[in-house]
Amino acid sequence: MDTNSCDIPVNHGFSVPARVSRDSNPEDTIVNIKGVEVGGSEVVVIAGPCAVESHEQLFETAKAIKAGGAGILRGGAFKPRSSPYSFQGMGEDGLKLLSDIRKEFGLPVVTEVMDTRQVELVVSYADMIQIGSRNMQNYPLLKEAGMCKKPVLLKRGMMSTIEEFLLAAEYILNQGNEQVILCERGIRTFETSTRNTLDLSAVPMLKRLCHLPVIVDPSHGTGLRWMVPSMAKAAVAVGADGLIMEVHYKPEEALCDGQQSLSLNEFTQLMADLRKIAVAVGREIR
Ligand code: PEP
Ligand code: MN
């Protein structure tokens, strides 16, 4: 850790929670999702639609992202929507589709859990559970995730500091689950031209303070399809262990977040570009 002229460790005044801290575990933690390792030399790409909508949608999207080199399929079955009148997700039918498509393509799946009462159900289908931005400080949910035996993808709260983010992860580790991946997905600032302000400085900061893998979500981080490739490349350059990106076979028809979803061709092109960046920073992408 850097020191200032008085030899005081510089982390702007908070102490890193014990279990996530590099003091407790100097080595990088590698999270294993059904054989896909996040936190090692490979930069792992998680891709798929915002929400599971149909067999056709998930099948076509999964086929293309697998061919493009993604390691994990994403897709929400329970969606946290700002409006109660928006599509809320397919629920258990969506989970079933995810598990069908997993069998078809051999891709592990990650999907969001929003409520402690859903954990058992979601864990029974998913290879990794996602705790979304809006639930980063849902402490009962964090504890429940800490008691389950599946890896957890924890997204940064849109109003959360790095300290609060690390404390949220600490809740999960404190229950005995060390398989946690942190995800920077943008924070709210005064800026309105992007959906959120993607805080890429969180990546080196988190990697310095804690031993957990850190990935970046340029889709929610920008809200703009055309900007996703630039920020994805920047995320790899800045040391992210992976990316999670929304991809849809027909973005203009998506029931959720189509404006920030890459088309299948855009995704394939981006993967080719990302491989070059990865090599330049001593990593690889499959
Ligand atoms: C998502 O990944 O679809 C999602 C809702 O993300 P966030 O929790 O970061 O808004
Ligand atoms: Mn989304």
Coordinates of C-alpha atoms and ligand atoms in Angstrom, one line a residue:
M1 CA 0.0 0.0 0.0
D2 CA 1.2 3.5 -0.7
T3 CA 2.4 5.6 2.1
N4 CA 2.4 9.3 2.5
S5 CA 5.3 11.4 3.8
C6 CA 4.2 10.5 7.4
D7 CA 4.2 6.8 6.6
I8 CA 0.5 6.4 7.2
P9 CA -1.2 4.0 4.8
V10 CA -3.2 5.9 2.2
N11 CA -6.8 4.7 1.8
H12 CA -8.6 7.9 2.6
G13 CA -9.5 7.1 6.1
F14 CA -11.3 3.8 6.4
S15 CA -10.0 0.4 7.4
V16 CA -10.6 -2.4 5.1
P17 CA -13.0 -5.0 6.6
A18 CA -11.0 -8.0 7.8
R19 CA -12.1 -10.9 5.6
V20 CA -12.0 -9.1 2.3
S21 CA -8.8 -7.4 3.1
R22 CA -5.5 -8.3 1.5
D23 CA -4.1 -8.4 5.0
S24 CA -6.1 -11.6 5.7
N25 CA -5.4 -13.1 2.3
P26 CA -2.6 -11.5 0.2
E27 CA -3.3 -13.9 -2.7
D28 CA -5.9 -13.1 -5.4
T29 CA -9.1 -15.2 -4.7
I30 CA -10.2 -17.2 -7.7
V31 CA -13.9 -17.8 -8.0
N32 CA -14.8 -21.0 -9.8
I33 CA -18.2 -21.0 -11.6
K34 CA -18.7 -24.6 -12.8
G35 CA -15.1 -24.7 -14.0
V36 CA -14.9 -21.1 -15.3
E37 CA -12.3 -19.3 -13.1
V38 CA -12.6 -15.6 -12.5
G39 CA -9.7 -13.8 -10.9
G40 CA -6.9 -15.7 -12.6
S41 CA -5.0 -14.7 -15.8
E42 CA -8.0 -15.0 -18.0
V43 CA -10.5 -12.1 -18.4
V44 CA -13.9 -13.8 -18.3
V45 CA -16.8 -12.3 -20.3
I46 CA -20.3 -12.8 -19.0
A47 CA -22.9 -11.9 -21.6
G48 CA -26.6 -12.3 -22.3
P49 CA -29.9 -10.4 -22.2
C50 CA -31.0 -8.1 -19.4
A51 CA -34.0 -10.3 -18.9
V52 CA -34.9 -13.9 -20.0
E53 CA -37.8 -13.4 -22.5
S54 CA -38.3 -16.6 -24.5
H55 CA -36.5 -19.8 -25.5
E56 CA -35.7 -18.4 -28.9
Q57 CA -34.3 -15.2 -27.5
L58 CA -32.1 -17.1 -25.0
F59 CA -31.0 -19.8 -27.4
E60 CA -30.0 -17.4 -30.2
T61 CA -28.2 -15.1 -27.8
A62 CA -26.4 -17.9 -26.0
K63 CA -25.3 -19.5 -29.3
A64 CA -23.7 -16.3 -30.5
I65 CA -22.0 -15.3 -27.2
K66 CA -20.6 -18.8 -26.8
A67 CA -19.2 -18.7 -30.3
G68 CA -17.8 -15.2 -29.6
G69 CA -15.9 -16.5 -26.5
A70 CA -18.1 -15.6 -23.5
G71 CA -17.6 -17.9 -20.6
I72 CA -20.9 -17.4 -18.7
L73 CA -24.4 -16.6 -19.7
R74 CA -26.4 -13.9 -17.9
G75 CA -30.2 -13.3 -17.9
G76 CA -32.6 -12.0 -15.3
A77 CA -35.7 -14.0 -14.3
F78 CA -36.6 -11.7 -11.4
K79 CA -36.1 -8.1 -12.5
P80 CA -35.8 -5.1 -10.3
R81 CA -37.6 -2.5 -12.4
S82 CA -38.0 1.2 -11.5
S83 CA -41.7 1.1 -12.4
P84 CA -44.1 -1.5 -11.1
Y85 CA -45.8 -1.5 -14.5
S86 CA -42.7 -2.6 -16.4
F87 CA -41.9 -6.2 -17.3
Q88 CA -40.9 -7.9 -14.0
G89 CA -39.3 -11.0 -15.5
M90 CA -40.5 -14.5 -16.2
G91 CA -39.8 -15.8 -12.6
E92 CA -39.3 -19.5 -12.3
D93 CA -40.1 -20.1 -16.0
G94 CA -37.2 -17.9 -16.7
L95 CA -35.0 -19.9 -14.4
K96 CA -36.1 -23.1 -16.2
L97 CA -35.1 -21.6 -19.6
L98 CA -31.7 -20.7 -18.2
S99 CA -31.1 -24.2 -17.1
D100 CA -32.3 -25.7 -20.4
I101 CA -30.0 -23.4 -22.3
R102 CA -27.1 -24.2 -20.0
K103 CA -27.5 -27.9 -20.8
E104 CA -27.6 -27.1 -24.5
F105 CA -24.4 -25.0 -24.6
G106 CA -22.6 -26.0 -21.5
L107 CA -22.4 -22.4 -20.4
P108 CA -22.7 -21.7 -16.6
V109 CA -25.5 -19.2 -15.8
V110 CA -25.8 -16.2 -13.5
T111 CA -29.1 -14.7 -12.5
E112 CA -30.3 -12.2 -10.0
V113 CA -32.0 -12.9 -6.7
M114 CA -33.9 -10.0 -5.1
D115 CA -35.4 -11.4 -2.0
T116 CA -34.4 -13.7 0.8
R117 CA -37.5 -15.8 0.1
Q118 CA -36.2 -16.5 -3.5
V119 CA -32.7 -17.6 -2.6
E120 CA -33.4 -21.3 -2.3
L121 CA -35.3 -21.4 -5.6
V122 CA -32.7 -19.3 -7.5
V123 CA -29.8 -21.3 -6.1
S124 CA -31.4 -24.5 -7.2
Y125 CA -31.2 -23.3 -10.9
A126 CA -28.2 -20.9 -11.0
D127 CA -24.5 -21.5 -11.1
M128 CA -23.9 -18.1 -9.6
I129 CA -26.4 -15.7 -8.0
Q130 CA -26.3 -12.0 -8.6
I131 CA -27.1 -9.4 -5.9
G132 CA -28.0 -6.3 -7.8
S133 CA -27.1 -2.7 -7.2
R134 CA -30.4 -1.9 -5.5
N135 CA -29.9 -4.7 -3.0
M136 CA -26.2 -4.1 -2.2
Q137 CA -27.2 -3.0 1.3
N138 CA -30.0 -5.5 1.8
Y139 CA -28.3 -7.1 4.8
P140 CA -30.6 -10.1 5.3
L141 CA -30.1 -10.9 1.6
L142 CA -26.3 -10.6 1.9
K143 CA -26.4 -13.0 4.9
E144 CA -28.6 -15.5 3.1
A145 CA -26.2 -15.4 0.1
G146 CA -23.3 -15.9 2.5
M147 CA -25.0 -19.1 3.7
C148 CA -25.5 -20.6 0.3
K149 CA -23.0 -22.7 -1.5
K150 CA -22.9 -20.9 -4.8
P151 CA -20.6 -18.1 -6.0
V152 CA -22.1 -14.6 -5.6
L153 CA -21.8 -11.7 -8.1
L154 CA -22.2 -8.6 -5.9
K155 CA -22.9 -5.3 -7.8
R156 CA -21.9 -2.0 -6.4
G157 CA -24.8 0.1 -5.0
M158 CA -25.4 3.1 -7.3
M159 CA -25.0 5.4 -4.3
S160 CA -22.3 3.4 -2.5
T161 CA -18.8 4.2 -1.6
I162 CA -15.9 1.7 -1.9
E163 CA -16.0 1.2 1.8
E164 CA -19.7 0.4 1.8
F165 CA -19.2 -2.0 -1.1
L166 CA -16.4 -3.8 0.7
L167 CA -18.5 -4.0 3.9
A168 CA -21.4 -5.5 1.8
A169 CA -19.0 -8.2 0.5
E170 CA -17.7 -8.7 4.1
Y171 CA -21.3 -9.7 5.1
I172 CA -21.2 -12.5 2.6
L173 CA -17.7 -13.7 3.6
N174 CA -18.6 -13.5 7.2
Q175 CA -21.2 -16.2 6.7
G176 CA -18.6 -18.5 5.3
N177 CA -19.0 -18.0 1.6
E178 CA -15.7 -16.7 0.1
Q179 CA -16.8 -17.1 -3.5
V180 CA -17.6 -13.5 -4.2
I181 CA -17.0 -11.4 -7.3
L182 CA -17.3 -7.6 -7.1
C183 CA -18.9 -5.7 -10.0
E184 CA -18.5 -2.0 -10.7
R185 CA -21.6 -0.9 -12.6
G186 CA -21.6 2.8 -12.4
I187 CA -22.7 5.2 -9.7
R188 CA -25.0 8.2 -9.7
T189 CA -23.4 11.6 -10.1
F190 CA -24.6 15.0 -11.3
E191 CA -24.0 13.8 -14.9
T192 CA -27.1 13.0 -16.9
S193 CA -25.7 12.3 -20.4
T194 CA -24.9 8.7 -19.4
R195 CA -27.2 6.5 -17.3
N196 CA -24.6 6.2 -14.6
T197 CA -21.0 7.3 -14.3
L198 CA -18.8 4.2 -14.7
D199 CA -16.2 4.5 -12.0
L200 CA -13.3 2.7 -13.5
S201 CA -11.0 3.9 -10.7
A202 CA -12.9 1.5 -8.5
V203 CA -11.1 -1.4 -10.3
P204 CA -7.5 -0.7 -9.2
M205 CA -8.7 0.6 -5.8
L206 CA -10.7 -2.6 -5.1
K207 CA -7.9 -4.8 -6.4
R208 CA -5.5 -3.0 -4.2
L209 CA -7.6 -3.2 -1.0
C210 CA -9.1 -6.6 -1.3
H211 CA -8.4 -10.1 -2.7
L212 CA -11.7 -10.7 -4.5
P213 CA -12.0 -10.6 -8.3
V214 CA -13.4 -7.4 -9.8
I215 CA -15.4 -7.2 -12.9
V216 CA -17.1 -4.3 -14.8
D217 CA -20.6 -3.8 -16.3
P218 CA -20.3 -1.2 -19.1
S219 CA -23.9 -1.7 -20.1
H220 CA -25.5 -0.4 -16.9
G221 CA -22.5 1.8 -16.4
T222 CA -23.2 3.9 -19.5
G223 CA -26.8 2.9 -20.6
L224 CA -25.6 3.5 -24.2
R225 CA -25.0 0.7 -26.7
W226 CA -22.5 2.7 -28.7
M227 CA -20.4 3.5 -25.7
V228 CA -20.2 0.0 -24.3
P229 CA -17.3 -1.1 -26.5
S230 CA -15.1 1.8 -25.5
M231 CA -15.7 1.3 -21.8
A232 CA -15.4 -2.5 -22.0
K233 CA -11.9 -2.0 -23.6
A234 CA -11.0 0.5 -20.9
A235 CA -12.1 -1.8 -18.2
V236 CA -9.8 -4.6 -19.4
A237 CA -7.0 -2.1 -19.7
V238 CA -7.5 -0.9 -16.2
G239 CA -7.2 -4.5 -14.8
A240 CA -10.7 -5.9 -14.6
D241 CA -10.9 -9.6 -14.1
G242 CA -14.0 -9.8 -16.3
L243 CA -16.9 -8.0 -17.9
I244 CA -20.6 -8.5 -17.7
M245 CA -22.5 -7.1 -20.8
E246 CA -26.0 -7.1 -22.0
V247 CA -26.4 -8.7 -25.5
H248 CA -29.7 -9.4 -27.3
Y249 CA -30.5 -11.1 -30.6
K250 CA -32.9 -8.2 -31.4
P251 CA -31.9 -5.3 -29.2
E252 CA -34.7 -3.1 -30.6
E253 CA -37.3 -5.6 -29.4
A254 CA -35.9 -6.2 -26.0
L255 CA -38.4 -6.0 -23.1
C256 CA -35.7 -4.5 -20.9
D257 CA -32.6 -2.4 -21.5
G258 CA -32.5 -2.8 -25.2
Q259 CA -30.9 0.7 -25.6
Q260 CA -27.8 -0.6 -23.9
S261 CA -27.7 -4.1 -25.3
L262 CA -25.2 -5.1 -27.9
S263 CA -26.4 -6.9 -31.0
L264 CA -24.8 -10.3 -31.7
N265 CA -22.5 -8.9 -34.4
E266 CA -21.4 -6.0 -32.2
F267 CA -20.6 -8.4 -29.4
T268 CA -18.5 -10.6 -31.7
Q269 CA -16.6 -7.6 -33.1
L270 CA -16.0 -6.3 -29.5
M271 CA -14.6 -9.7 -28.4
A272 CA -12.0 -9.6 -31.2
D273 CA -10.9 -6.1 -30.0
L274 CA -10.9 -7.1 -26.3
R275 CA -8.5 -9.9 -27.0
K276 CA -5.9 -7.4 -28.3
I277 CA -6.3 -5.2 -25.2
A278 CA -6.0 -8.3 -22.9
V279 CA -2.8 -9.4 -24.5
A280 CA -1.4 -5.9 -24.1
V281 CA -1.9 -6.0 -20.4
G282 CA -0.7 -9.5 -19.9
R283 CA -4.1 -11.3 -19.8
E284 CA -6.0 -13.5 -22.2
I285 CA -9.6 -13.9 -23.3
R286 CA -10.8 -17.2 -24.6
Ligands
PEP1 C1 -28.8 -6.2 -14.2 O1 -27.7 -6.7 -14.2 O2 -29.7 -6.5 -15.1 C2 -29.1 -5.2 -13.3 C3 -30.4 -4.9 -12.9 O3 -28.0 -4.5 -12.8 P1 -27.9 -3.4 -11.7 O4 -28.3 -4.2 -10.4 O5 -26.4 -3.1 -11.7 O6 -28.7 -2.3 -12.0
MN2 MN -30.3 -4.5 -17.4

